[in-house]
mmCIF file of C-alpha atoms in Angstrom:
data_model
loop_
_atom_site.group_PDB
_atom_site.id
_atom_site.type_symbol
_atom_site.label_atom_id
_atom_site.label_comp_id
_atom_site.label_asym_id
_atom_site.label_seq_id
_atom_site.Cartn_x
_atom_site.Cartn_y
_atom_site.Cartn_z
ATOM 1 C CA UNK A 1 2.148 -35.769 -2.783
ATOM 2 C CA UNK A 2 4.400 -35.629 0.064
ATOM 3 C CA UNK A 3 5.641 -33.193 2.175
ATOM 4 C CA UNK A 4 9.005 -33.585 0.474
ATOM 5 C CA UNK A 5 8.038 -33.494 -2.594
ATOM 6 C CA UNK A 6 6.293 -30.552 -2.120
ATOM 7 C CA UNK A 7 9.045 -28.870 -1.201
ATOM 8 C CA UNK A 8 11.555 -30.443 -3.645
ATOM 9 C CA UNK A 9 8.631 -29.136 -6.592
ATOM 10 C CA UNK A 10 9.141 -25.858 -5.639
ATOM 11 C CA UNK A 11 12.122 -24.877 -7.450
ATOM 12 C CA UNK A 12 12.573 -20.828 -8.035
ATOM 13 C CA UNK A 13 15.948 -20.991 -8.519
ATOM 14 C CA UNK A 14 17.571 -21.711 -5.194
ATOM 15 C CA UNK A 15 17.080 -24.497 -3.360
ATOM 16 C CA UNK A 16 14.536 -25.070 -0.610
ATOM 17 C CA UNK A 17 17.728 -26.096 2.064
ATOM 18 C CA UNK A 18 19.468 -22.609 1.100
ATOM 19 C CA UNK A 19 16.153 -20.468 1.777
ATOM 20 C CA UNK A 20 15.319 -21.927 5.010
ATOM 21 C CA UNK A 21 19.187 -21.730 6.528
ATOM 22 C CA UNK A 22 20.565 -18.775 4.668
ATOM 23 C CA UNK A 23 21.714 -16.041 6.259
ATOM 24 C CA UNK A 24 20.996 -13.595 3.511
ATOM 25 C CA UNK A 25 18.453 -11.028 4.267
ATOM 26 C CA UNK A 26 16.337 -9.267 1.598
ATOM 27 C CA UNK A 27 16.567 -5.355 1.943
ATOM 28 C CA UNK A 28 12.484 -4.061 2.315
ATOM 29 C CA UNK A 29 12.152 -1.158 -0.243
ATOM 30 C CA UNK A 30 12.702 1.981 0.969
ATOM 31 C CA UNK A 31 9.833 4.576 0.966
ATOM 32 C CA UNK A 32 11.570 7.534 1.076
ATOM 33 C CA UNK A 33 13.407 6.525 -2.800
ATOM 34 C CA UNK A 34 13.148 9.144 -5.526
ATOM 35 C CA UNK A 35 12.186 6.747 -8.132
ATOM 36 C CA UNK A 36 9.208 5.224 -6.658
ATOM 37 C CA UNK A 37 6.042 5.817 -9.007
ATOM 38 C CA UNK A 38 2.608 5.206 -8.567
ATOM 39 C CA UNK A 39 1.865 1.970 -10.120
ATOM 40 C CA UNK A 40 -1.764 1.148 -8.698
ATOM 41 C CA UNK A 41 -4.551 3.023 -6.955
ATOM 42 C CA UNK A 42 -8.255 3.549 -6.642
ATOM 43 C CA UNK A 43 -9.923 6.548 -5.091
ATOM 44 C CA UNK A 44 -13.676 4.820 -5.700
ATOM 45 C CA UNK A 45 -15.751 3.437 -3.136
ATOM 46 C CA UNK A 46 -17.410 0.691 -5.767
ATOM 47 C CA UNK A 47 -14.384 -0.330 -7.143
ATOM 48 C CA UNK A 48 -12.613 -3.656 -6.101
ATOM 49 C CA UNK A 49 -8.750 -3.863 -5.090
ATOM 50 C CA UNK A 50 -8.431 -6.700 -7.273
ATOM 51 C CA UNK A 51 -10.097 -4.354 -10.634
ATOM 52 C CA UNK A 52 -7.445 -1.300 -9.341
ATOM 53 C CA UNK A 53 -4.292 -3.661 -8.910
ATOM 54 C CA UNK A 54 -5.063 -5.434 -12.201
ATOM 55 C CA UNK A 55 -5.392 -2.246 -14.118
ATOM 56 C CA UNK A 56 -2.161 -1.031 -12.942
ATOM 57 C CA UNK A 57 -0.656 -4.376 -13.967
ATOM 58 C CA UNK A 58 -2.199 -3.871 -17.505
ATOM 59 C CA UNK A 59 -1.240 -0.032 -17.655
ATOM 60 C CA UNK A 60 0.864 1.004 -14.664
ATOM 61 C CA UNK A 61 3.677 -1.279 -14.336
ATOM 62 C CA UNK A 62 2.473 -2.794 -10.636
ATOM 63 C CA UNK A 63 4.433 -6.112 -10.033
ATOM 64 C CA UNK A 64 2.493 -8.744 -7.535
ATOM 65 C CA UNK A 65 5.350 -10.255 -6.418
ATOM 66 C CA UNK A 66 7.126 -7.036 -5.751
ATOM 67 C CA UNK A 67 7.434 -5.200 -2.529
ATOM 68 C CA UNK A 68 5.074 -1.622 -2.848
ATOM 69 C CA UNK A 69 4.192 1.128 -0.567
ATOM 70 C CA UNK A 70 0.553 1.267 0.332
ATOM 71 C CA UNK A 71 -0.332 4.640 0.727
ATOM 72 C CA UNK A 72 -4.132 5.556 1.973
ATOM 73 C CA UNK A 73 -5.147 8.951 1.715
ATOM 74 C CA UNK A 74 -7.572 10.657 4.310
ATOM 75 C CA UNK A 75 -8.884 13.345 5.529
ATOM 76 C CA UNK A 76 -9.529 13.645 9.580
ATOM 77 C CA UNK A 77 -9.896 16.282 12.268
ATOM 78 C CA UNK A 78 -7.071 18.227 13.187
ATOM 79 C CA UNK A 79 -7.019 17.462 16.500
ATOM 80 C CA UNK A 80 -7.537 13.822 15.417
ATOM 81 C CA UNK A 81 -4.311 13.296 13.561
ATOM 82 C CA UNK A 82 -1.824 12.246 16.439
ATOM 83 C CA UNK A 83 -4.592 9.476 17.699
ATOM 84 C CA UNK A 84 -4.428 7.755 14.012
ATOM 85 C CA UNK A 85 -1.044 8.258 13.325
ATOM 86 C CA UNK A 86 -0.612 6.279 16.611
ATOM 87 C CA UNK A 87 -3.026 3.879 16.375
ATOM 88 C CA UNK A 88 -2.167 2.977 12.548
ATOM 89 C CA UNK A 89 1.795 2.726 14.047
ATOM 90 C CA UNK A 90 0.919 -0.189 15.909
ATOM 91 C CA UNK A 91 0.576 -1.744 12.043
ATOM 92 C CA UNK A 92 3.452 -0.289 10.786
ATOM 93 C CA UNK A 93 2.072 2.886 9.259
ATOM 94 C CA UNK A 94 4.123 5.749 9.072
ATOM 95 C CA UNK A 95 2.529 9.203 8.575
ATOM 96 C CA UNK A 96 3.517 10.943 5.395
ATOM 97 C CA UNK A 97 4.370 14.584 6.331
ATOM 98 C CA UNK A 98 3.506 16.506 4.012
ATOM 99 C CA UNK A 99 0.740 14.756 3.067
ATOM 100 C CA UNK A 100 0.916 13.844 -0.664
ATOM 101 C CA UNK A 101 -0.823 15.768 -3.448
ATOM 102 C CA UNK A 102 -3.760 13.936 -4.911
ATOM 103 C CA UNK A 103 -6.155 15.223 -7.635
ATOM 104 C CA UNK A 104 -9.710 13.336 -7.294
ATOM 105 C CA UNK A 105 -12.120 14.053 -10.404
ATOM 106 C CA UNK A 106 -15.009 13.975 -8.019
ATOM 107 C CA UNK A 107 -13.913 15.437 -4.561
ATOM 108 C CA UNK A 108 -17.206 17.637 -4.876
ATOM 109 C CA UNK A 109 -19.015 14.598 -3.939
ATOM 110 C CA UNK A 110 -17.485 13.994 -1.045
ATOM 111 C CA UNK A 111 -18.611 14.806 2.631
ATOM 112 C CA UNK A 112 -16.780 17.902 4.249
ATOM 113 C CA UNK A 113 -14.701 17.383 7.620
ATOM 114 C CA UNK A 114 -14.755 19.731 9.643
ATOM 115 C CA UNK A 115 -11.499 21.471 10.032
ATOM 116 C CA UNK A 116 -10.481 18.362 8.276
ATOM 117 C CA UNK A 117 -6.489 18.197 6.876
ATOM 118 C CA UNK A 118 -5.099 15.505 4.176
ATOM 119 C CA UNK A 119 -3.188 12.578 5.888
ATOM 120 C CA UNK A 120 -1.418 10.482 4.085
ATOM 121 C CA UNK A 121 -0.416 7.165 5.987
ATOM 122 C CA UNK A 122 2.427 4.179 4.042
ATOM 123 C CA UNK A 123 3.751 1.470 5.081
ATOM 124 C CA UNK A 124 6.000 -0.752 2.391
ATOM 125 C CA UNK A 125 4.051 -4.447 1.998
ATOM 126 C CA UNK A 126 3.531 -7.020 -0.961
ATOM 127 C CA UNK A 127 0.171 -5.722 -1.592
ATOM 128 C CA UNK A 128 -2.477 -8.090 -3.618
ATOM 129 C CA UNK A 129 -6.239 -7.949 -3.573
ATOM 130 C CA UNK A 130 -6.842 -9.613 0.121
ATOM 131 C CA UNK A 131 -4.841 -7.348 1.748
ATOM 132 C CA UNK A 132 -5.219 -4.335 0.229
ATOM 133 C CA UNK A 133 -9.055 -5.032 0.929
ATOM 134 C CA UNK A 134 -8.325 -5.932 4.557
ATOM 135 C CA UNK A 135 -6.287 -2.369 5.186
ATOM 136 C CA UNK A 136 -8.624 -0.502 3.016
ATOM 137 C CA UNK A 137 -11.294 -1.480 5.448
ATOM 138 C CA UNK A 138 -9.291 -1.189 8.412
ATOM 139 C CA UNK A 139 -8.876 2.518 7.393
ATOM 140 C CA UNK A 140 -12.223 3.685 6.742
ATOM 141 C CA UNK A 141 -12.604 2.344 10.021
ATOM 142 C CA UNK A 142 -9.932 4.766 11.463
ATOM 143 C CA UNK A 143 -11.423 7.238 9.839
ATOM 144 C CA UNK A 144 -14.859 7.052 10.478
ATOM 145 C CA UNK A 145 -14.237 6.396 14.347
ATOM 146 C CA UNK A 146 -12.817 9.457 14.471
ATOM 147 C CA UNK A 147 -14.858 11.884 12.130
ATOM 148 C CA UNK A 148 -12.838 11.768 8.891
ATOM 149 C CA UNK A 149 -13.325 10.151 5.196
ATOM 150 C CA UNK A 150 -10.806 7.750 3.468
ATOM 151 C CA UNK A 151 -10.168 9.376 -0.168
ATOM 152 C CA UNK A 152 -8.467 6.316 -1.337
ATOM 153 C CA UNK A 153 -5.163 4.481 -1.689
ATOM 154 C CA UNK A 154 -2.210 3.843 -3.975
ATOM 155 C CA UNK A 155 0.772 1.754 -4.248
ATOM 156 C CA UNK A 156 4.090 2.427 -5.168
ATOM 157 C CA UNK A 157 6.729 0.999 -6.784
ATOM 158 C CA UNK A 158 10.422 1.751 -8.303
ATOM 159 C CA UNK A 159 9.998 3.175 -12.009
ATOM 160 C CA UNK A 160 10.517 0.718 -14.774
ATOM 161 C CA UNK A 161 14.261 2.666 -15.199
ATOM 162 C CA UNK A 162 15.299 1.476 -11.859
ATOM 163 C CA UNK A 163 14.242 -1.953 -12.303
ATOM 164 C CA UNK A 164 16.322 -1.938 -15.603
ATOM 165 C CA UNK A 165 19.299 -0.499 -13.163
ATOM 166 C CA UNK A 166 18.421 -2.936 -10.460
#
């Protein structure tokens, strides 16, 4: 098939000239929006992003094709904080302050830090199984450099009423 055709099979309802030239940009979801619920997450080592994300497209409402916030729970150092916060900037995380409120079933079997505080770092991405693995690993690497323990992560996306309203 050739390159043409490729393109000219690719019909989503626009046409291939009008998404390469438009003008139009698409507004990234906003992560500071009242209605955003969690739609995904997994706060166990052993289990798979792509066994979390398809359980919360089975019971939570996540939508693949959908902008989410990835949110990745921690807990560091105190005096640790303002290195990670900068370091996971430079990816376009954004520190949640306050840190949100999780409940983990089995936070008793979890290492201590030492003078350790919840951090909660987002950043708003179309999040499927490759990359969620990729920044999943990327921060239990911030955290471990640096002392700390990743709790786990969750994603976010607007409620089912404001997709009706959308």
């Amino acid at each position: 098939m050739s390159c043409k055709a490729c393109l000219m099979s690719t019909n989503d309802g626009g046409g291939w000239f009008r998404r390469l030239f438009s003008r139009s940009k698409t507004v990234p979801l906003d992560p500071t929006r009242d209605d955003l619920v969690v739609v995904a997450s997994s706060f166990d080592d052993a289990e798979s992003c792509s066994a979390a994300l398809d359980r919360g497209t089975d019971d939570g409402g996540f939508v693949a094709t959908k902008e989410a916030v990835l949110r990745h729970h921690l807990v560091l150092p105190s005096d640790t904080v303002s290195d990670a916060a900068a370091i996971a900037a430079q990816d376009g995380y954004a520190l949640v302050e306050p840190a949100a409120t999780i409940t983990i079933d089995d936070a008793d079997r979890r290492l201590p830090v030492e003078d350790g505080v919840s951090v909660t770092l987002q950043r708003v991405q179309i999040v499927d199984a490759l990359h969620c693995s990729q920044e999943r690993s990327r921060m239990a690497g911030l955290a471990q450099r640096r002392g700390g323990i990743v709790l786990g992560w969750d994603a976010l996306q607007p409620g089912a009423d404001a997709t009706e309203r959308a």
